[in-house]
XYZ file of C-alpha atoms in Angstrom:
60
model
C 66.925 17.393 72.138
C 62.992 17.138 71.320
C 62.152 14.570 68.470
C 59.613 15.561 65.800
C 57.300 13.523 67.910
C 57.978 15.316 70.363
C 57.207 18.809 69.376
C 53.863 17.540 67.417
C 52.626 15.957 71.080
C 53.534 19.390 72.114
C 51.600 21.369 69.302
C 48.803 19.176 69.704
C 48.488 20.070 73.428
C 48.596 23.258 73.362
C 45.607 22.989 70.731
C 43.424 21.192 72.868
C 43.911 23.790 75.087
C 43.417 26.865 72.753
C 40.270 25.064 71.380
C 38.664 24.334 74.786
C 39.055 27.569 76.099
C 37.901 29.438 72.989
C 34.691 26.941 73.329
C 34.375 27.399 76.973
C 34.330 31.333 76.850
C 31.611 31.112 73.434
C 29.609 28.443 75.320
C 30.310 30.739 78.701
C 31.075 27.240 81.006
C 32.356 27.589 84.454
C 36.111 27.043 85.537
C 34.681 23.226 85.748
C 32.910 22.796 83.034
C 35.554 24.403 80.698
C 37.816 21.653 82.457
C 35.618 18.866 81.534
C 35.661 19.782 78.406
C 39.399 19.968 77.880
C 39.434 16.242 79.367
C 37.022 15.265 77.012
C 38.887 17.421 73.789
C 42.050 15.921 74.975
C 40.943 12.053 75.056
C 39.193 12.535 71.522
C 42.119 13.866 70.205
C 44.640 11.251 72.069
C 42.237 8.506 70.578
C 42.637 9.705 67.376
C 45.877 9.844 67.234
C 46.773 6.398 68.501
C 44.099 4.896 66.174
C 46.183 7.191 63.253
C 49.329 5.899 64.618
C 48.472 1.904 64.619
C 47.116 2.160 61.435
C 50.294 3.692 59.795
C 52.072 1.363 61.605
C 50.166 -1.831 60.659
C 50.825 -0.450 57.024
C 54.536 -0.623 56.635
């Protein structure tokens, strides 16, 4: 059974990919390019979230 965590990783990923592929085909980027950029979406948004997560941990 998936955890709440879980599904939200899940949602999140699926964003990153929805995102970078609507940016790739309005910035018209090659296969490659449109890659790179869902590496780089992907990392921002990992980053953010594990900065999001220490803090609300460090909170309570």
């Amino acid at each position: 059974m998936k955890t709440a965590t879980d599904r939200a990783a899940e949602a999140i990923e699926a964003a990153e990919m929805m995102f970078a592929n609507e940016m790739g085909t309005t910035l018209d980027l090659s296969p490659a390019a449109r890659m790179a950029l869902i590496v780089k979406i992907a990392a921002a948004i990992q980053t953010a979230v594990a900065e999001e997560r220490a803090r609300l941990v460090c909170t309570h």
